[in-house]
Every structure is written in C-alpha cells, then in structure tokens.
PDB file of C-alpha atoms and ligand atoms in Angstrom:
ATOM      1  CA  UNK I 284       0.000   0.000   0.000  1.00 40.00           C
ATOM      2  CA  UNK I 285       1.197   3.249  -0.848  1.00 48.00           C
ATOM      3  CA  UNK I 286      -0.296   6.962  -0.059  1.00 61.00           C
ATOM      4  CA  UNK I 287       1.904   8.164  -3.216  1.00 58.00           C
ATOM      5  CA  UNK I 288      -1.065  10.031  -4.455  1.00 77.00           C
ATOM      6  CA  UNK I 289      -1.701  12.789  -1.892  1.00 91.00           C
ATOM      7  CA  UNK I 290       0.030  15.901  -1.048  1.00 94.00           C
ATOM      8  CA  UNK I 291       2.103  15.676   1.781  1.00 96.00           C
ATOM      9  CA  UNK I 292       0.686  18.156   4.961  1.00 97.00           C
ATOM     10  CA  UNK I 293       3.648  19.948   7.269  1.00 98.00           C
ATOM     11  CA  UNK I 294       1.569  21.503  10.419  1.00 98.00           C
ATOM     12  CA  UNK I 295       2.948  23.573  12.825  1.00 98.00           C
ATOM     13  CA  UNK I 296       1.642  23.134  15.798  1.00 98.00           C
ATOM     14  CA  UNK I 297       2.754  26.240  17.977  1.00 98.00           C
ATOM     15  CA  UNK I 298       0.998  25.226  21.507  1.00 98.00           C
ATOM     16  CA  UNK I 299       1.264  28.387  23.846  1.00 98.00           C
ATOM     17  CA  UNK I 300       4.211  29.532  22.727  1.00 98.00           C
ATOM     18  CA  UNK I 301       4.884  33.098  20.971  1.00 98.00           C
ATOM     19  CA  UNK I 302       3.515  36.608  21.332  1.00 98.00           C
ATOM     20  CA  UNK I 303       1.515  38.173  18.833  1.00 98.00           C
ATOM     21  CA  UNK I 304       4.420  39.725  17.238  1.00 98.00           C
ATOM     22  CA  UNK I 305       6.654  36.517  17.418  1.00 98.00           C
ATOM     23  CA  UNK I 306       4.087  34.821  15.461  1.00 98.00           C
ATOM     24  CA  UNK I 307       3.315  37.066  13.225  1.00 98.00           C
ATOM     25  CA  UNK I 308       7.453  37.001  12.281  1.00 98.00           C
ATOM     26  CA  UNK I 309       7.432  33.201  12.035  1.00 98.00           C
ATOM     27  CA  UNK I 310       4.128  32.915  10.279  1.00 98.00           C
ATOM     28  CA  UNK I 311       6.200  35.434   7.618  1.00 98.00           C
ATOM     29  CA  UNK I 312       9.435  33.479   7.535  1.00 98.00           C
ATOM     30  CA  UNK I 313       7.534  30.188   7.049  1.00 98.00           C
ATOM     31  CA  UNK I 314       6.020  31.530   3.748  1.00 97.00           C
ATOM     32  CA  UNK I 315       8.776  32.872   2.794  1.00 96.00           C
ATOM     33  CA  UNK I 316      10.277  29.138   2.700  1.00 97.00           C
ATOM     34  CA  UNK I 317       7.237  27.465   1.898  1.00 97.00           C
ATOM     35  CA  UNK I 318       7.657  29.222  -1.847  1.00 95.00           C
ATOM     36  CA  UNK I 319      10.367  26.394  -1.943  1.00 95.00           C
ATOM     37  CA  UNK I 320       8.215  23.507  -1.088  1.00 96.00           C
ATOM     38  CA  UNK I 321       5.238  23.763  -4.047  1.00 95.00           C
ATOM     39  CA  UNK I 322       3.722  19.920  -3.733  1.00 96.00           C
ATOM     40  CA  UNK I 323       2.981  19.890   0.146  1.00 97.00           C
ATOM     41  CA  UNK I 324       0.086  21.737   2.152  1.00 97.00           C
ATOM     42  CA  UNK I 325       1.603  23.851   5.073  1.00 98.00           C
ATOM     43  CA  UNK I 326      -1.044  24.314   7.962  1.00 98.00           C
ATOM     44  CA  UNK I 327      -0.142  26.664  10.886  1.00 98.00           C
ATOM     45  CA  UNK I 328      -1.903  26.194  13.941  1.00 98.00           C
ATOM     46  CA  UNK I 329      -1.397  29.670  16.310  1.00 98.00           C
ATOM     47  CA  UNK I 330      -2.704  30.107  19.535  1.00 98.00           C
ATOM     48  CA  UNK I 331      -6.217  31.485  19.538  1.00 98.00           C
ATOM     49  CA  UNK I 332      -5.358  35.344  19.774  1.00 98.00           C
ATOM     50  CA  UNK I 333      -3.097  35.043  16.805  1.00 98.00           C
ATOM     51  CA  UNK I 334      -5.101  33.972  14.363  1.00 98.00           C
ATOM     52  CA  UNK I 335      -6.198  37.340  12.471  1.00 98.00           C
ATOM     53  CA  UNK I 336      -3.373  38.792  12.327  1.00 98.00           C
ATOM     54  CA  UNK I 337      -1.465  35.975  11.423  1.00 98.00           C
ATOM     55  CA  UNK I 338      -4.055  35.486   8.900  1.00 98.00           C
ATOM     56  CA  UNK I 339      -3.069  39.344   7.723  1.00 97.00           C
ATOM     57  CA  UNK I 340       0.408  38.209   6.906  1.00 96.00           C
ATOM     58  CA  UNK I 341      -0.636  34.851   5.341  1.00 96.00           C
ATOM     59  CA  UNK I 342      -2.430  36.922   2.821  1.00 93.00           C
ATOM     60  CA  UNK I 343      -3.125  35.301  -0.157  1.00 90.00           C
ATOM     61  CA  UNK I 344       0.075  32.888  -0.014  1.00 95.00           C
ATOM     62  CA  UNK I 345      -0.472  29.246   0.151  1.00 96.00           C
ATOM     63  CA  UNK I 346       0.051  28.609   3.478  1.00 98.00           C
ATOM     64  CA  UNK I 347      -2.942  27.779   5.637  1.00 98.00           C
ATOM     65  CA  UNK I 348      -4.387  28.131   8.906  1.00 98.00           C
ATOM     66  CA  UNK I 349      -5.810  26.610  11.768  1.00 98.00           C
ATOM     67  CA  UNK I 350      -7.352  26.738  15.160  1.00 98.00           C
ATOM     68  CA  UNK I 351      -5.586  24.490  18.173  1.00 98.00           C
ATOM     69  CA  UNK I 352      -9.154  23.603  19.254  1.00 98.00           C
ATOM     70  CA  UNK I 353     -13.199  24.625  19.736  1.00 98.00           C
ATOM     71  CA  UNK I 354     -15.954  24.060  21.222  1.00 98.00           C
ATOM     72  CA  UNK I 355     -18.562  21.780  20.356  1.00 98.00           C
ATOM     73  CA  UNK I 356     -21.256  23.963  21.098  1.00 98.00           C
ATOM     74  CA  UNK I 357     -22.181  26.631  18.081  1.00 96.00           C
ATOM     75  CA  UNK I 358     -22.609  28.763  20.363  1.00 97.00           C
ATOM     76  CA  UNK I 359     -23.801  29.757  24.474  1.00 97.00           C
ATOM     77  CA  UNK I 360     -22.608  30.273  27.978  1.00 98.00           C
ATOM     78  CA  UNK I 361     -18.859  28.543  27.734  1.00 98.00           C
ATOM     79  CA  UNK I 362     -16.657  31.305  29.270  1.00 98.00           C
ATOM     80  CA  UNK I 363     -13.244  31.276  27.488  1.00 97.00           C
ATOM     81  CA  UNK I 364     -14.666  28.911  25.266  1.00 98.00           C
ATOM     82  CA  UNK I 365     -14.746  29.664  21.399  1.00 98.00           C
ATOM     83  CA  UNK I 366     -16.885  28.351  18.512  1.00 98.00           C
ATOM     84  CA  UNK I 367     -16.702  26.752  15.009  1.00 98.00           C
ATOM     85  CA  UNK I 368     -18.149  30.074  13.378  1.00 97.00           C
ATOM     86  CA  UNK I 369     -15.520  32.058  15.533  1.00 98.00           C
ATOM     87  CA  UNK I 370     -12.394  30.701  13.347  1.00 98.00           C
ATOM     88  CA  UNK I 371     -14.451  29.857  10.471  1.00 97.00           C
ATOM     89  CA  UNK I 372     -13.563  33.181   9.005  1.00 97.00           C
ATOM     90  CA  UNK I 373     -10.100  32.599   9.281  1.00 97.00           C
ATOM     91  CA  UNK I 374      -9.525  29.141   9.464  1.00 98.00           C
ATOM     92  CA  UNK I 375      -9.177  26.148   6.916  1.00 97.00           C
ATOM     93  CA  UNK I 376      -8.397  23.275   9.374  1.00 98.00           C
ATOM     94  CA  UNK I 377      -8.798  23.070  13.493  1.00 98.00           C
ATOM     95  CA  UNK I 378      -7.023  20.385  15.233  1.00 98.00           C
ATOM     96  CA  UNK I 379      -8.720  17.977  17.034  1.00 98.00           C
ATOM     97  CA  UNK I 380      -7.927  15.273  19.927  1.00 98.00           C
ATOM     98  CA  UNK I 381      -4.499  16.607  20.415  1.00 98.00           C
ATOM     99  CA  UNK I 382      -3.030  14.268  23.970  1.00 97.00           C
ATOM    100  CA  UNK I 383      -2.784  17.535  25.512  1.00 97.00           C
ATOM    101  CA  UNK I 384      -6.136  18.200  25.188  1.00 98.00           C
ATOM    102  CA  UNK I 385      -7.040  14.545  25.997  1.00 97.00           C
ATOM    103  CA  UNK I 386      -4.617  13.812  28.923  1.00 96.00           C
ATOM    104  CA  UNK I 387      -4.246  17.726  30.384  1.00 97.00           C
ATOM    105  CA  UNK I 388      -7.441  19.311  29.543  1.00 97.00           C
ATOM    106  CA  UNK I 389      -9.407  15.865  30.114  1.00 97.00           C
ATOM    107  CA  UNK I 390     -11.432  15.817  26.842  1.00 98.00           C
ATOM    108  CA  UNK I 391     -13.091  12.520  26.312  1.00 97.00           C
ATOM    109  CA  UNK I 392     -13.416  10.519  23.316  1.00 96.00           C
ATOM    110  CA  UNK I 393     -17.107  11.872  23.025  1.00 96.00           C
ATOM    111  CA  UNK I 394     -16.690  15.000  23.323  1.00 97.00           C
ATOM    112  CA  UNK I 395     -13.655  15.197  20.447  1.00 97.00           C
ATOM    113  CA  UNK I 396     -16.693  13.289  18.807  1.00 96.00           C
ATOM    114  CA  UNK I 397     -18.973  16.001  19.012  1.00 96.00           C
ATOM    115  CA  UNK I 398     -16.076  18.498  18.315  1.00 97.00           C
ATOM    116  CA  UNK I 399     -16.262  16.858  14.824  1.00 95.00           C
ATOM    117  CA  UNK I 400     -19.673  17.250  13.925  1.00 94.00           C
ATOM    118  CA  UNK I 401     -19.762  20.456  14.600  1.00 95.00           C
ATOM    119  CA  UNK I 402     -16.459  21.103  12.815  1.00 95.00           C
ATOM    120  CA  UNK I 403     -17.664  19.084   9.850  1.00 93.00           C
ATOM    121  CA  UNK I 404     -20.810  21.292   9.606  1.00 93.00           C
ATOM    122  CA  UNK I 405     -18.896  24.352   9.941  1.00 95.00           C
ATOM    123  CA  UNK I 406     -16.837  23.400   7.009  1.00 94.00           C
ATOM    124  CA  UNK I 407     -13.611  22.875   8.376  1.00 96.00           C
ATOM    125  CA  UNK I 408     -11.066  20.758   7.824  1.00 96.00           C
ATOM    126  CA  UNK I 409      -9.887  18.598  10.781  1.00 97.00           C
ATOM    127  CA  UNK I 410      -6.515  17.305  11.950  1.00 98.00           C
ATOM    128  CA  UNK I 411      -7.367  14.331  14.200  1.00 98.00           C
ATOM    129  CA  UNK I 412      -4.589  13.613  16.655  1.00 98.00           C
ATOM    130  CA  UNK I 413      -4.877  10.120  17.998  1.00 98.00           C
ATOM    131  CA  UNK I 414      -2.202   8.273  19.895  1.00 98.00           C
ATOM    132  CA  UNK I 415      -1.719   5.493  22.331  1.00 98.00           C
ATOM    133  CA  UNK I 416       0.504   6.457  26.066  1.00 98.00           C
ATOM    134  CA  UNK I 417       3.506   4.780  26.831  1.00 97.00           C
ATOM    135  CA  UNK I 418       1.561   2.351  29.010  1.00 98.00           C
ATOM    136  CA  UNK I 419      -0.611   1.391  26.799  1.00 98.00           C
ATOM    137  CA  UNK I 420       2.109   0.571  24.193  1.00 97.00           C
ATOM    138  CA  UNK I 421       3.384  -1.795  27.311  1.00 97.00           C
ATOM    139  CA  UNK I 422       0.405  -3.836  27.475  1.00 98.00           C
ATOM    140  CA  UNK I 423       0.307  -3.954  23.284  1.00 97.00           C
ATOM    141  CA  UNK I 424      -2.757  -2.237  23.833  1.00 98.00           C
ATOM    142  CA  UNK I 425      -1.825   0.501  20.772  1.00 98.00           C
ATOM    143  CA  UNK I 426      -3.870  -0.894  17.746  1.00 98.00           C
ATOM    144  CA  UNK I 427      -7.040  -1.478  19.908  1.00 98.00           C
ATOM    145  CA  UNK I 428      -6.852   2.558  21.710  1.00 98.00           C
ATOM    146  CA  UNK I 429      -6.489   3.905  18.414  1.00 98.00           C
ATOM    147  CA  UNK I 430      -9.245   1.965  16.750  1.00 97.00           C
ATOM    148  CA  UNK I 431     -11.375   2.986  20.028  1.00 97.00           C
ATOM    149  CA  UNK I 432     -10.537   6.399  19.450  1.00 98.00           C
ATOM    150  CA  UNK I 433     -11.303   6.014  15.765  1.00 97.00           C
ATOM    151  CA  UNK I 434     -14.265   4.569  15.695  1.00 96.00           C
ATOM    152  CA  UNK I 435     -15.518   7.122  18.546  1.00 96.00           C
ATOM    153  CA  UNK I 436     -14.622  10.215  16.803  1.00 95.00           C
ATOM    154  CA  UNK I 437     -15.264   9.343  13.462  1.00 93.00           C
ATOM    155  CA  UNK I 438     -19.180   8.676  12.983  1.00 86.00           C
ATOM    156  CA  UNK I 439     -20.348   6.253  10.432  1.00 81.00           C
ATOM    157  CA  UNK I 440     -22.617   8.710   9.077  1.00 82.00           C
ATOM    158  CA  UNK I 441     -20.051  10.923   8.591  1.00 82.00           C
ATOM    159  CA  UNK I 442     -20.242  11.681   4.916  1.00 72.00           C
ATOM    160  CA  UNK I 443     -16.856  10.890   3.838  1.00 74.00           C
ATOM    161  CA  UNK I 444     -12.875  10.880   5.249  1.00 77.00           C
ATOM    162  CA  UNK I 445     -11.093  12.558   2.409  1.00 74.00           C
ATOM    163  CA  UNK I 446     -14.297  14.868   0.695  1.00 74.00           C
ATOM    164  CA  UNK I 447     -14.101  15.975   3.894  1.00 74.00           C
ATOM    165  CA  UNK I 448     -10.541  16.724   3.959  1.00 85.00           C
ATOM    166  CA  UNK I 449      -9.944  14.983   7.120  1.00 93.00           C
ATOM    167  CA  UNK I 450      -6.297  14.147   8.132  1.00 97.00           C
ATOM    168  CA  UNK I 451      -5.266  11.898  11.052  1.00 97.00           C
ATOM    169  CA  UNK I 452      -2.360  12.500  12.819  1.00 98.00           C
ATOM    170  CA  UNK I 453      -0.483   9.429  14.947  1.00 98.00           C
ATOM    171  CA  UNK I 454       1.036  11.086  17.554  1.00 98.00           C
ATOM    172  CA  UNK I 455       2.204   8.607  20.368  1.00 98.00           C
ATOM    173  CA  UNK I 456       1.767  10.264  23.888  1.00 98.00           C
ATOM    174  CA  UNK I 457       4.983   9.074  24.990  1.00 98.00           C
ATOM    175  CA  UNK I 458       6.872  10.495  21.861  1.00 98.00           C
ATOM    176  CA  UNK I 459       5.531  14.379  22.228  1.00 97.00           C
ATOM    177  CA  UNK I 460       8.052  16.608  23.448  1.00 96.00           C
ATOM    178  CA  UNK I 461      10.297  13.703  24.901  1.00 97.00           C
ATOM    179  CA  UNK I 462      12.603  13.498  21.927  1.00 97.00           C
ATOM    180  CA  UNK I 463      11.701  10.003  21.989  1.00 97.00           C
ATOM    181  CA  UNK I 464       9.985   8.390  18.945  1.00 98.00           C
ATOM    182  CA  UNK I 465       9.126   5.218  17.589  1.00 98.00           C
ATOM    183  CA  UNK I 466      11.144   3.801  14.838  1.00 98.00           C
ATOM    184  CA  UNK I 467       9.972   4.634  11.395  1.00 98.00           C
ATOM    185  CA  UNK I 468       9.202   1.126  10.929  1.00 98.00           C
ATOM    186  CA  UNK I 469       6.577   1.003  13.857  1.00 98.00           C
ATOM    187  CA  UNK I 470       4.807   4.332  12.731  1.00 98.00           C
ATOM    188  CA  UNK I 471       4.964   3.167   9.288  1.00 98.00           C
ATOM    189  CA  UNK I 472       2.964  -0.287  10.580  1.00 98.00           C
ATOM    190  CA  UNK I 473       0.889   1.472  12.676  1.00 98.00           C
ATOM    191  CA  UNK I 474       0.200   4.233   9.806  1.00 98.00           C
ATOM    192  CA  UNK I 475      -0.826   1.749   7.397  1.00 98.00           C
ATOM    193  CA  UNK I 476      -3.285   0.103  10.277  1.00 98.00           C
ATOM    194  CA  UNK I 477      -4.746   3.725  10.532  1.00 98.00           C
ATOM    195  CA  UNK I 478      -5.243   3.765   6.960  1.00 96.00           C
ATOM    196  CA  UNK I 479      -6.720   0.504   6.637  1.00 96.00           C
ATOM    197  CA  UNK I 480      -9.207   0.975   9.284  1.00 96.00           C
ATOM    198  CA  UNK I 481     -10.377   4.553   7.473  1.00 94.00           C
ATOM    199  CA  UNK I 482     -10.761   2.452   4.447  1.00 93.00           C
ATOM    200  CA  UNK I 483     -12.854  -0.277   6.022  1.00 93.00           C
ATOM    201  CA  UNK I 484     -14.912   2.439   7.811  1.00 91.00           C
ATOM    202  CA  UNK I 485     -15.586   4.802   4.800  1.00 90.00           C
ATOM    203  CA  UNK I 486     -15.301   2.396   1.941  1.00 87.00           C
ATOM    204  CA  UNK I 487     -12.618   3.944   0.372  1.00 90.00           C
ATOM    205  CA  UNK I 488      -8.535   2.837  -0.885  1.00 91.00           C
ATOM    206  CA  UNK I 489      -6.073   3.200   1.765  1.00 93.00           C
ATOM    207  CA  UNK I 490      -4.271   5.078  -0.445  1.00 92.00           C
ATOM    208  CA  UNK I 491      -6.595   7.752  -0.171  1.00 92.00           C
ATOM    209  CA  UNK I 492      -6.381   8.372   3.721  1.00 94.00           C
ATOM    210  CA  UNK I 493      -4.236  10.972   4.898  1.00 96.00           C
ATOM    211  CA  UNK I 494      -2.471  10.078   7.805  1.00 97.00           C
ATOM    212  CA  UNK I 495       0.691  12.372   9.243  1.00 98.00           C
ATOM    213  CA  UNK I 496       3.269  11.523  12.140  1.00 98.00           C
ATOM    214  CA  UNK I 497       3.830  13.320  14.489  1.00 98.00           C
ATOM    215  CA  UNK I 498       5.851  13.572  18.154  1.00 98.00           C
ATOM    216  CA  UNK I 499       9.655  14.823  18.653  1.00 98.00           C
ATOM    217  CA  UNK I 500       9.509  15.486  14.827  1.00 98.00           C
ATOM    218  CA  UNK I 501      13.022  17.219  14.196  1.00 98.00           C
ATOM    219  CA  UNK I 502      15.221  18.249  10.954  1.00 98.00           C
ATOM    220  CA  UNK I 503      17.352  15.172  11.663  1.00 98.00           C
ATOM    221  CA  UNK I 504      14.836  12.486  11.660  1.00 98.00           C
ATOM    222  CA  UNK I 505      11.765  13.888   9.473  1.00 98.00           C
ATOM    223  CA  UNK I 506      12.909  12.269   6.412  1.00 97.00           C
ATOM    224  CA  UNK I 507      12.836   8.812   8.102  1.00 97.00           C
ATOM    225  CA  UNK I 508       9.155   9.243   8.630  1.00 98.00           C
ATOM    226  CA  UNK I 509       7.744  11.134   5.711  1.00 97.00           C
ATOM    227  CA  UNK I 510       8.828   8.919   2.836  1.00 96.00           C
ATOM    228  CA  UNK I 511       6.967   6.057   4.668  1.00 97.00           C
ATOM    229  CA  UNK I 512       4.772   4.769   1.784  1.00 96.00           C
ATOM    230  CA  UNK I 513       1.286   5.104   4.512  1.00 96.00           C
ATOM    231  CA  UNK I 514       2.591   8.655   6.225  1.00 97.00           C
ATOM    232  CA  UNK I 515       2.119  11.567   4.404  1.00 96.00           C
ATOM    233  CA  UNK I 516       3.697  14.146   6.321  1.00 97.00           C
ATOM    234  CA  UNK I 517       4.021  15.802   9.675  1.00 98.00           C
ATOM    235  CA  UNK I 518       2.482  17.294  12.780  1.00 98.00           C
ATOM    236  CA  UNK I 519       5.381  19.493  14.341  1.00 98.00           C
ATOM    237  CA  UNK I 520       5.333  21.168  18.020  1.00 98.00           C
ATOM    238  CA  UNK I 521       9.033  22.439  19.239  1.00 98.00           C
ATOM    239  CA  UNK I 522      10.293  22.266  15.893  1.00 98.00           C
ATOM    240  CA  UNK I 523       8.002  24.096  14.288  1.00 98.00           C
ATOM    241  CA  UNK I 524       9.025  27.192  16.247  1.00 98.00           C
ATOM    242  CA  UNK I 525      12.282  27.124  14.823  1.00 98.00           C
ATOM    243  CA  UNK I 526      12.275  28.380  10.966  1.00 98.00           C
ATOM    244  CA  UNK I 527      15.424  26.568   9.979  1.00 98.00           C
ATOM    245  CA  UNK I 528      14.341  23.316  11.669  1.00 98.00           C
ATOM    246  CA  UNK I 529      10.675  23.850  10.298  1.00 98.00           C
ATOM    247  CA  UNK I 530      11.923  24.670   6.595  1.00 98.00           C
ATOM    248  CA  UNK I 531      14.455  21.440   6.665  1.00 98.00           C
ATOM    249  CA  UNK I 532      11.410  19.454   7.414  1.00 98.00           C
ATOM    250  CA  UNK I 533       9.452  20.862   4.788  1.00 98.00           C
ATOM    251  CA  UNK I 534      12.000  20.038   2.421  1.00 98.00           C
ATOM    252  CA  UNK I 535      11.783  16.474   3.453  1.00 97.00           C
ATOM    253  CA  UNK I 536       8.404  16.375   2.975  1.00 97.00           C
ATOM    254  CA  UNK I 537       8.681  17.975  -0.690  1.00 96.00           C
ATOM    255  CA  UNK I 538      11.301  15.506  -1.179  1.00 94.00           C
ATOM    256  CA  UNK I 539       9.184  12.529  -0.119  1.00 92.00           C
ATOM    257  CA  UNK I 540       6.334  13.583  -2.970  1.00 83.00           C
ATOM    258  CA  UNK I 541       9.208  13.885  -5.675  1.00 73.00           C
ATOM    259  CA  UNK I 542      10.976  10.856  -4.656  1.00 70.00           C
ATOM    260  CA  UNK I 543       7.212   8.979  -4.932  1.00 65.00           C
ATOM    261  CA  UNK I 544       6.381  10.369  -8.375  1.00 58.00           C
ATOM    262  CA  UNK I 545       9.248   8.322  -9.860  1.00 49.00           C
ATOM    263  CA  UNK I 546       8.039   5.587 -11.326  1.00 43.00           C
TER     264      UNK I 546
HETATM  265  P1  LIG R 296       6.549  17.817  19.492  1.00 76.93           P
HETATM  266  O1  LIG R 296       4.948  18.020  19.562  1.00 76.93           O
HETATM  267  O2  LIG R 296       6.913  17.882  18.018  1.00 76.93           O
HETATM  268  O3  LIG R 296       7.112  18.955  20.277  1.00 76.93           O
HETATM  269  O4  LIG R 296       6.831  16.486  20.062  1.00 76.93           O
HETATM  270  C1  LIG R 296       4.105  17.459  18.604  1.00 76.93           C
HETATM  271  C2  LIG R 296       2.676  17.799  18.927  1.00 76.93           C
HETATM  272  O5  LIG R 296       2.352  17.965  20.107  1.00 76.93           O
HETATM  273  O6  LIG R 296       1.829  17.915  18.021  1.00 76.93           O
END
C-alpha cells in the first residue's frame, strides 16, 4: 500500500508559545520558505489570539491556517470557550484530539466526537490527533486505543474521510516533546493500520487516507518518517518554532512527494 497520491501536509503546531508579534514574524518566515516547497500543504496552527493577524500576513500565499481547538457547542454560555463560526472566518483546518487536550485538559473521546460534527458542519477541515501512552504501548494495547478512538470520533454517518478533507495525525503520547519516537518502521505499521481501518470504515482505498506523524519530529529524523509509503507528512510542536528546523522538514516532505512520483 502506498499513499503516493496525496500531497504531503507539514503543520505547525505552535501550543502556547509566541507573542503576537513573534508569530506574526514566524508565520512570515515560514512563507517565505514554503515558496520552496510547491507539492505539500503547510497548515499553521497559532494560539487562539493570533489567528487574524497571522491570517493578515498569510495573505493570499499558500500557506494555511488553523485553530488548536473549539468548542462543540455553536454557540452559548462557555466562558473562554470559542466556537466553530468564531475561526471559520479565518480558518481552513482546526485540530482535534491533540493528547494535551485529551490527557491535560481531560477531553473525552465523546466529546472530540462532538467536536467533529460540529467542525464538519462548519466546514472545516480537521486534523485528528490520535495516539496510544507509553503504558498502553506496554500492554500492546496501541492498535485497539487507536481503533477505540477512531471509531468514537469518526461517525459512520459521517459523509466521507477525504471529501471531507480529514487528516489523522499518529502522535504517540509518549513520543511528544520527549525526543523520543518510535522507529519509522513502527509508525509506518501502525500508519498503514490507521489507513486501513479509514478504508474499512468509509469504503474507500487506503491510499486515499491521509495520515501524518507526528511527536519529537526534528530536521534530523523527518525524512525517516515522511517517505513512509502510509505517512504523508508531519504534525510538528518544538520544531516548528524554529524556521530553519521547520523549513528542513518541509523540504523532506517535498522531497518525499518527488521521490514517490518516480516511477
Ligand atoms: P513535538 O509536539 O513535536 O514537540 O513532540 C508534537 C505535537 O504535540 O503535536
């Protein structure tokens, strides 16, 4: 199985890092270097408060943006909450189900479920983090807590994975921010698992589900994960925040689509 087809996705995933004005400067610096990198979708996910401006200096390059997280709710009494039609405006993609959100924040499988419905409606695009802890990868349990969070998130009815524009990104708790990662051989098997399970679920090809890595993604070991044949590109947190590491990593993610098209 190969996902040779489909643009490779670089996301940035910022977290609460940055002012304003910080992001504003990286968010110009990372079009400036996306110019270089024509066959993959950048996505930049600020924090909350940067999102309009940062959406001023996108302008009309390529690069798009989205939201960390929302509400489920359209709209209502959720103090410091904000809604789909909030970053609709601005926003291509939100991300969904990130760990931190799961394990910090204590979002539940059914509520990221409801999160996307009401993203889906809204017309966004979703990144859909799923990954398995470190204990959990003890007891082998990784295959079956993805599928659960899967199947949980993803309703049946849902019209379809890739009209949608839905991308799933494998991000093993344990490898976030630890400089730890799997090898690219285990997020490659567990990539094409993801894929398969899509497939079965929406009736589509493997092929056709996007699925990204991410967790301790760095300029040394990016290219190791993106030209896996079921991994099409990358969720980034620290390294995103650095424009040299960021840009290296979009390189090998423009690499990985040339080196595919060969015959
Ligand atoms: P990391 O974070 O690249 O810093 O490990 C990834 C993420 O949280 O999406």
């Amino acid at each position: 199985m190969t996902a040779a087809g489909l643009r490779p996705v670089v996301a940035a995933n910022w977290k609460m890092h940055t002012t304003v004005e910080e992001g504003c400067l990286l968010a110009r610096d990372v079009c400036e270097r996306a110019d270089k990198h024509p066959d993959i979708d950048v996505v930049l996910f600020p924090p909350f408060v940067h999102l309009w401006p940062v959406a001023d200096m996108l302008g009309a390059t390529d690069v798009e943006l989205g939201a960390q997280n929302m509400h489920w709710e359209t709209s209502g009494a959720f103090t410091g909450e904000i809604s789909a039609s909030m970053i609709a405006p601005v926003c291509r993609y939100v991300l969904l189900g990130h760990s931190e959100r799961r394990h910090v924040f204590h979002e539940t499988d059914d509520m990221i479920a409801r999160k996307v419905r009401t993203a889906v409606a809204a017309g966004l695009r979703i990144m859909l983090a799923i990954g398995e802890t470190e204990q959990e990868r003890r007891n082998g349990e990784t295959i079956a807590v993805l599928t659960r969070q899967l199947s949980t998130a993803l309703p049946v009815d849902l019209p379809s994975l890739t009209q949608e524009g839905i991308v799933i990104a494998y991000e093993p708790v344990w490898a976030i921010g630890t400089g730890v990662t799997p090898t690219p051989d285990d997020a490659e098997r567990v990539s094409a698992a993801i894929s398969l399970w899509c497939a079965d679920r929406f009736a589509c090809q493997p092929e056709a589900v996007k699925v990204v890595y991410g967790g301790s993604v760095t300029a040394e070991n990016a290219v190791s994960f993106v030209r896996q044949p079921s991994i099409s590109g990358a969720l980034v947190g620290g390294a995103s925040l650095r424009i040299d590491e960021f840009d290296a990593i979009m390189h090998a993610a423009q690499e990985s689509r040339t080196l595919r098209e060969v015959p």
